[in-house]
Coordinates of N, CA and C in Angstrom, one line a residue:
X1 N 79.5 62.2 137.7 CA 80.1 62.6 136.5 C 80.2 64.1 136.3
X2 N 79.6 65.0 136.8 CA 79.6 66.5 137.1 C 80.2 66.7 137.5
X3 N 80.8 66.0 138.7 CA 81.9 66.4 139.9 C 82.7 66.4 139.0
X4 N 83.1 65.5 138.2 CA 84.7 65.2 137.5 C 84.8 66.0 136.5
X5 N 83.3 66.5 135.9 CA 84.0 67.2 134.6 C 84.0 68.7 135.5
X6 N 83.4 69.3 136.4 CA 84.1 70.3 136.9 C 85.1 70.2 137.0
X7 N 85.7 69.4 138.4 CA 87.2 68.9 138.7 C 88.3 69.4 137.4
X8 N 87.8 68.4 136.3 CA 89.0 68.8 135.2 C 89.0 70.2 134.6
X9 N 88.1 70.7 134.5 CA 87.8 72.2 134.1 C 88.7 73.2 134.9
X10 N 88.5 72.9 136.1 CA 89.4 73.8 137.3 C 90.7 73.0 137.1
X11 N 90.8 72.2 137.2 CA 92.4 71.6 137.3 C 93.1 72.5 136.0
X12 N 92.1 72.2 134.8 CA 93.0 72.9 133.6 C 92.9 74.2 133.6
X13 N 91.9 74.8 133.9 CA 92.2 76.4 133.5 C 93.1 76.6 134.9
X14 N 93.1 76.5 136.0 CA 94.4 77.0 136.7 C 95.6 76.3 136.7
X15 N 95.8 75.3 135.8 CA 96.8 75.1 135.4 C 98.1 74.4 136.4
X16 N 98.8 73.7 135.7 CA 100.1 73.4 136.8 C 100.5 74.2 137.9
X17 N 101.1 73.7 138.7 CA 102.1 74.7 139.4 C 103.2 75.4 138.9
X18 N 103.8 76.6 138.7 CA 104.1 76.6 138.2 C 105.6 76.7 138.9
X19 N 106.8 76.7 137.8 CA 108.3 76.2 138.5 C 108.9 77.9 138.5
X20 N 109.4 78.9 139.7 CA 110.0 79.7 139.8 C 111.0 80.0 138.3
X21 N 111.0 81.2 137.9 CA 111.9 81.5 136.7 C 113.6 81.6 137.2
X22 N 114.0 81.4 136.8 CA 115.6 81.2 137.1 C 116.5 82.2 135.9
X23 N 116.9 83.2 136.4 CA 118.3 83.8 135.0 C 120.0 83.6 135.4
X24 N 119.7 82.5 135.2 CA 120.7 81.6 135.2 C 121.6 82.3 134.3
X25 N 122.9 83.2 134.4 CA 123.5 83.7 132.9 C 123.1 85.1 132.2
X26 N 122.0 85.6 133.1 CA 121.7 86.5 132.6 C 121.8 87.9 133.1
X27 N 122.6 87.8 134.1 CA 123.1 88.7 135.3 C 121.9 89.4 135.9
X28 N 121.5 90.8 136.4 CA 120.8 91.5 137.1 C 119.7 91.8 136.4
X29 N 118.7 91.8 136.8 CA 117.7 93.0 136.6 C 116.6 91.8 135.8
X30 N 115.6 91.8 135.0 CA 114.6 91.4 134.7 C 114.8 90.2 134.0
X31 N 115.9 89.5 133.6 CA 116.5 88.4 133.3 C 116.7 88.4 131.3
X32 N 116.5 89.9 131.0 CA 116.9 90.0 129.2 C 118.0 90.9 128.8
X33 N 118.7 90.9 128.2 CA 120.3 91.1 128.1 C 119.6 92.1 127.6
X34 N 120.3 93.9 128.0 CA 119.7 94.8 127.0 C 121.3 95.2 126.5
X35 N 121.4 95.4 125.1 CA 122.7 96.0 124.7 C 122.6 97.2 124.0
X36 N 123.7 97.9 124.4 CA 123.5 99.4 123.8 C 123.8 99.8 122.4
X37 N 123.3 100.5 122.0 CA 123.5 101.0 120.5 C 124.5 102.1 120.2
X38 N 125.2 102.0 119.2 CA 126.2 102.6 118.9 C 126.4 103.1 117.5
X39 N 126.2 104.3 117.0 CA 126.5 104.2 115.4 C 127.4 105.3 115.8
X40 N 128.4 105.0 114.5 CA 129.6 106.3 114.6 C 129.2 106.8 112.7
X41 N 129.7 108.5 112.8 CA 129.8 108.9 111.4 C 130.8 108.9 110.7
X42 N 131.1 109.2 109.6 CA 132.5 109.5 109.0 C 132.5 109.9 108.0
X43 N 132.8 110.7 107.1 CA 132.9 111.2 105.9 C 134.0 110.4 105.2
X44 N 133.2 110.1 103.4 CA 134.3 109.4 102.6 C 134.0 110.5 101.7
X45 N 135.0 110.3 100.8 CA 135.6 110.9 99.4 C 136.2 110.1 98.0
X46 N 135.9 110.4 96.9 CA 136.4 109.6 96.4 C 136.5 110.7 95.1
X47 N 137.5 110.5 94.6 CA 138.0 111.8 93.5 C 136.9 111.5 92.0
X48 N 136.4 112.3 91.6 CA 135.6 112.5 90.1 C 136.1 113.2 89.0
X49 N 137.0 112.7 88.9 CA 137.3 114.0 87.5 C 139.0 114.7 88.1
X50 N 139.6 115.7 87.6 CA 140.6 116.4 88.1 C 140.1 117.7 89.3
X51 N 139.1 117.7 89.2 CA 138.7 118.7 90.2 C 137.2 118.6 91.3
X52 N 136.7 117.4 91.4 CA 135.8 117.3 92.3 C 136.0 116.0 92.6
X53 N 135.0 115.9 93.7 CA 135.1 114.5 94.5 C 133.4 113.9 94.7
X54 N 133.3 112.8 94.9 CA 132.1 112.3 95.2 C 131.8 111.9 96.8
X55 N 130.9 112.7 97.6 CA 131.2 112.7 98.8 C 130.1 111.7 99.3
X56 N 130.3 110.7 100.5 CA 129.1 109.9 101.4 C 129.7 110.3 102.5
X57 N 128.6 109.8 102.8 CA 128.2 109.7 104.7 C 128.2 108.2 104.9
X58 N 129.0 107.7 105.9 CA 129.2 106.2 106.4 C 128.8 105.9 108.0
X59 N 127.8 105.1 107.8 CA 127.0 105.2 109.4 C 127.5 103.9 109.7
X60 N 128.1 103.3 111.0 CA 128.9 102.4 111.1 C 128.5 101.7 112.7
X61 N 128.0 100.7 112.7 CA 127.2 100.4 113.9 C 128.0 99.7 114.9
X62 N 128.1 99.2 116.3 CA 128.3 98.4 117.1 C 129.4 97.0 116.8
X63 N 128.3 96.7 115.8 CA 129.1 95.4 115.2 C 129.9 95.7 113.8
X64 N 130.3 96.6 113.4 CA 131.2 97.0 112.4 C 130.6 97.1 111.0
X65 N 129.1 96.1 111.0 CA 128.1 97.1 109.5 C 128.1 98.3 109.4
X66 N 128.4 98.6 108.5 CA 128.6 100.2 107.6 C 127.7 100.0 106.4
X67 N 126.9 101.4 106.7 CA 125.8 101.7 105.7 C 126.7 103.2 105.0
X68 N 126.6 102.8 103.5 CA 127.3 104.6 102.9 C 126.0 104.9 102.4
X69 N 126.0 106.3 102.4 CA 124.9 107.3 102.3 C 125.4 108.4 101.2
X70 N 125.7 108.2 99.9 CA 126.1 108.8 98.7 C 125.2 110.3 98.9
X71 N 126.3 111.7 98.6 CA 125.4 112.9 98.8 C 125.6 113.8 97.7
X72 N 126.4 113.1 96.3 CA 126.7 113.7 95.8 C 128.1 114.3 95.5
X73 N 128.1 115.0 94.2 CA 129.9 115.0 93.5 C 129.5 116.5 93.4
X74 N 131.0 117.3 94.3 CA 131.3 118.3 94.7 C 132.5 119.1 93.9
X75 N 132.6 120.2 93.5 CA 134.2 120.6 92.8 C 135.1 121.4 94.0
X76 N 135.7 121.1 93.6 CA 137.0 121.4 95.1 C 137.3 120.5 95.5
X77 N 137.9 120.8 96.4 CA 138.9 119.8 97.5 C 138.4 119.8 99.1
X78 N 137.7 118.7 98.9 CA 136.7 118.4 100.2 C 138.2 117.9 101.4
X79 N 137.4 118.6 102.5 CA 137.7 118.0 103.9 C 136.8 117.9 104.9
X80 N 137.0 117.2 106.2 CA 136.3 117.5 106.9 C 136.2 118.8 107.7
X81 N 135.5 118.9 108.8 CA 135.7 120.6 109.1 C 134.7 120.1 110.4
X82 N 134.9 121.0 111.4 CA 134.0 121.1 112.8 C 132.8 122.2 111.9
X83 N 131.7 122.1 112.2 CA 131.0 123.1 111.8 C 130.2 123.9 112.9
X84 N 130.3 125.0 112.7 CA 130.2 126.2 113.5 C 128.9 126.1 114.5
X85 N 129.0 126.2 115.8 CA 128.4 125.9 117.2 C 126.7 126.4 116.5
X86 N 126.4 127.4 116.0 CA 125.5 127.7 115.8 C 124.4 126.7 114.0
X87 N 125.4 126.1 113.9 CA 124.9 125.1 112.6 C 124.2 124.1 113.4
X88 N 124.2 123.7 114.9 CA 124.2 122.3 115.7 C 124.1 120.8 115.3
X89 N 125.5 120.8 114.1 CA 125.8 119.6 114.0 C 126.6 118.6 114.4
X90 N 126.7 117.6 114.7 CA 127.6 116.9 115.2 C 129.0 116.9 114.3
X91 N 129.0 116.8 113.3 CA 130.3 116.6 112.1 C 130.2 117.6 110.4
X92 N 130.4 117.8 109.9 CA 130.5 118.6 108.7 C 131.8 118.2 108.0
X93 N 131.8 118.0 106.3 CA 132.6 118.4 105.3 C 132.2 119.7 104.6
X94 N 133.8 120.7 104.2 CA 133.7 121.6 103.3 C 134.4 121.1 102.3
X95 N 133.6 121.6 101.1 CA 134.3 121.6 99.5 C 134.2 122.9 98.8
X96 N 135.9 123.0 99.2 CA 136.1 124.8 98.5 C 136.7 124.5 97.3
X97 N 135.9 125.4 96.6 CA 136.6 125.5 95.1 C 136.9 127.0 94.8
X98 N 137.9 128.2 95.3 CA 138.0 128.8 95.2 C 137.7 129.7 96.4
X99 N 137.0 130.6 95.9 CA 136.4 131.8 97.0 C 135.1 131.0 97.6
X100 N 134.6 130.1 97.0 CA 133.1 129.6 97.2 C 133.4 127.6 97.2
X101 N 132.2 127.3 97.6 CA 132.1 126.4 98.1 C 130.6 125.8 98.5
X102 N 131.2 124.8 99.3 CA 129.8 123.8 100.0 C 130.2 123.1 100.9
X103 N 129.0 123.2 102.2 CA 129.3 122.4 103.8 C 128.2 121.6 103.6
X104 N 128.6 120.8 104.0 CA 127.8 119.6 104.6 C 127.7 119.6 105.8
X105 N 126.5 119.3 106.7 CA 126.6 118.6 108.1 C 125.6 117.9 108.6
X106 N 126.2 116.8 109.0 CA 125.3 116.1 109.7 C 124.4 116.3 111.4
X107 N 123.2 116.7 111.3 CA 122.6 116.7 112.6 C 121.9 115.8 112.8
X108 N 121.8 115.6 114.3 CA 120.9 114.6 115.1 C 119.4 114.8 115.7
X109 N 118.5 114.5 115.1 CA 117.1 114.9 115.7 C 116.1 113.5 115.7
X110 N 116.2 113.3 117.2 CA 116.0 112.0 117.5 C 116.9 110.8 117.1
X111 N 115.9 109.8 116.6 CA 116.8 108.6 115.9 C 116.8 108.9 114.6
X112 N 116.6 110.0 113.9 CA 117.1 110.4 112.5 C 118.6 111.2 112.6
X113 N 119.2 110.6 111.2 CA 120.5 111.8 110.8 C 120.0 112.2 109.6
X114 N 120.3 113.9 109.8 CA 119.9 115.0 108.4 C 121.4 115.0 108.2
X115 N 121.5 115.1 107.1 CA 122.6 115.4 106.4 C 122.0 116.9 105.2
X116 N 122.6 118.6 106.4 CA 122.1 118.9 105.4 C 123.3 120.1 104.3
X117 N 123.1 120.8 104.0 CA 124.1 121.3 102.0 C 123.8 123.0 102.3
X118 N 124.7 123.6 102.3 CA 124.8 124.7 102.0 C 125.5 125.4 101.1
X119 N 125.3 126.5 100.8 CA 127.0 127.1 99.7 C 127.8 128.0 100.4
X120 N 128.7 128.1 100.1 CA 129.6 129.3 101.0 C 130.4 129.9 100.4
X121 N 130.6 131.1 101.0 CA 131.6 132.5 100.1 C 132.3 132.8 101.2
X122 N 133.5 132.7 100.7 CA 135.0 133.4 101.8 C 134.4 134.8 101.9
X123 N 134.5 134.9 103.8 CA 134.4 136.0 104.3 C 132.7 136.6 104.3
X124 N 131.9 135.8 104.3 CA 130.4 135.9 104.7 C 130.1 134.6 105.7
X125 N 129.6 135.1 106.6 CA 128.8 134.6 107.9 C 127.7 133.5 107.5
X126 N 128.4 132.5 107.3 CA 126.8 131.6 107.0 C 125.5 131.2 107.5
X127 N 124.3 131.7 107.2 CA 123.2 131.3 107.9 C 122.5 129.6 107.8
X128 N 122.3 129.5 109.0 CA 122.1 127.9 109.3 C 120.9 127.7 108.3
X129 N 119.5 128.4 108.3 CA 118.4 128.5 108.0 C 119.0 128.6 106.2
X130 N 119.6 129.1 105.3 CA 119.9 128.6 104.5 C 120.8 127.1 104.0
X131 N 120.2 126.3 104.6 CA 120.7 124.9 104.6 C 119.5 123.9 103.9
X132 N 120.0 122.9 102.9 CA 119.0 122.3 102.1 C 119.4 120.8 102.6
X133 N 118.3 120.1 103.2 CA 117.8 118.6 103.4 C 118.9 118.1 102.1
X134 N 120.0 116.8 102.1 CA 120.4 116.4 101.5 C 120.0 115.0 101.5
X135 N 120.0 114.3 102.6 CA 119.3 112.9 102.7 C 119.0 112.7 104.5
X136 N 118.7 112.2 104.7 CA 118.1 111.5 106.2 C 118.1 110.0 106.4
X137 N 118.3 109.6 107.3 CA 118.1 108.2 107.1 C 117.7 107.8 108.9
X138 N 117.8 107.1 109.6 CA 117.0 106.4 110.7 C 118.0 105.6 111.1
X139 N 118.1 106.1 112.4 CA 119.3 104.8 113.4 C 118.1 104.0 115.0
X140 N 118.9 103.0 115.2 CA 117.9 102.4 116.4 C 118.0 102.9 117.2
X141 N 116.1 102.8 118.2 CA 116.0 104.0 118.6 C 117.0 104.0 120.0
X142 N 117.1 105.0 120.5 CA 118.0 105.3 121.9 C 119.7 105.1 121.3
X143 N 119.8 104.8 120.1 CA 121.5 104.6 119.8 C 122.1 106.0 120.3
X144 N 123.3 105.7 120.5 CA 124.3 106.8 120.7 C 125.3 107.7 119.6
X145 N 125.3 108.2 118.9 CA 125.7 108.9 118.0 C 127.2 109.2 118.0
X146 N 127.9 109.4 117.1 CA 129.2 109.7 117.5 C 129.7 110.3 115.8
X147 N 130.4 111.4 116.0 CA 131.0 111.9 114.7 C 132.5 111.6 114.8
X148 N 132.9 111.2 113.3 CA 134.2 111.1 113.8 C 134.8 112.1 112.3

């Protein structure tokens, strides 16, 4: 009776044989589909009044979900704009109202986007380091970024 209740002890902790894994469908490599991440940006606008606009950030994924990211109502006449090599953002809107204004830009640091706010005056050199955190938000990690 010892023999047998060993016997079953070993039979069960080492377990069946077991059947070779098969990725049948699942093409190369470790047999789990990896898919890449994709978020693109975009600046909206939407008019406030006769003289300002209400500006977001639209973060727009792989499969076509779009998150808007409200940053606030601006006076002038918003556009988008490349922002200057030394701001290191991927995308920027300006809203000039006159001689003066405000940039927006969105940077990439890691899987976070800063969205950050500055003021500006025609014919002054803007400093990056004067730029204020407007919102942030979190994309999946390793996604690819894209400004449009």
């Amino acid at each position: 009776m010892n023999r047998l209740a060993i016997a079953l002890v070993l039979v069960t902790a080492c377990g069946a044989k077991a059947k070779p894994a098969t990725t049948e469908g699942a093409g190369s490599g470790s047999g789990s589909a990896i898919y890449a991440k994709k978020v693109a940006l975009s600046w909206g606008f939407q008019p406030n009044g006769a003289t300002s606009f209400d500006v977001f950030l639209v973060a727009t994924d792989e499969t076509g979900k779009a998150v808007s990211y409200p940053l606030g109502t601006f006076l002038g006449v918003c556009s988008v704009v490349k922002p200057a090599e030394v701001m290191k953002a991927l995308t920027g809107v300006h809203c000039a109202n006159g001689t003066t204004g405000t940039e927006l830009h969105a940077v990439v640091q890691a899987d976070n986007v800063i969205v950050l706010k500055m003021n500006t005056n025609t014919g002054v050199t803007p400093d990056p380091m004067a730029r204020e955190e407007a919102t942030r938000f979190t994309v999946p990690p390793g996604s690819k970024i894209e400004g449009t």
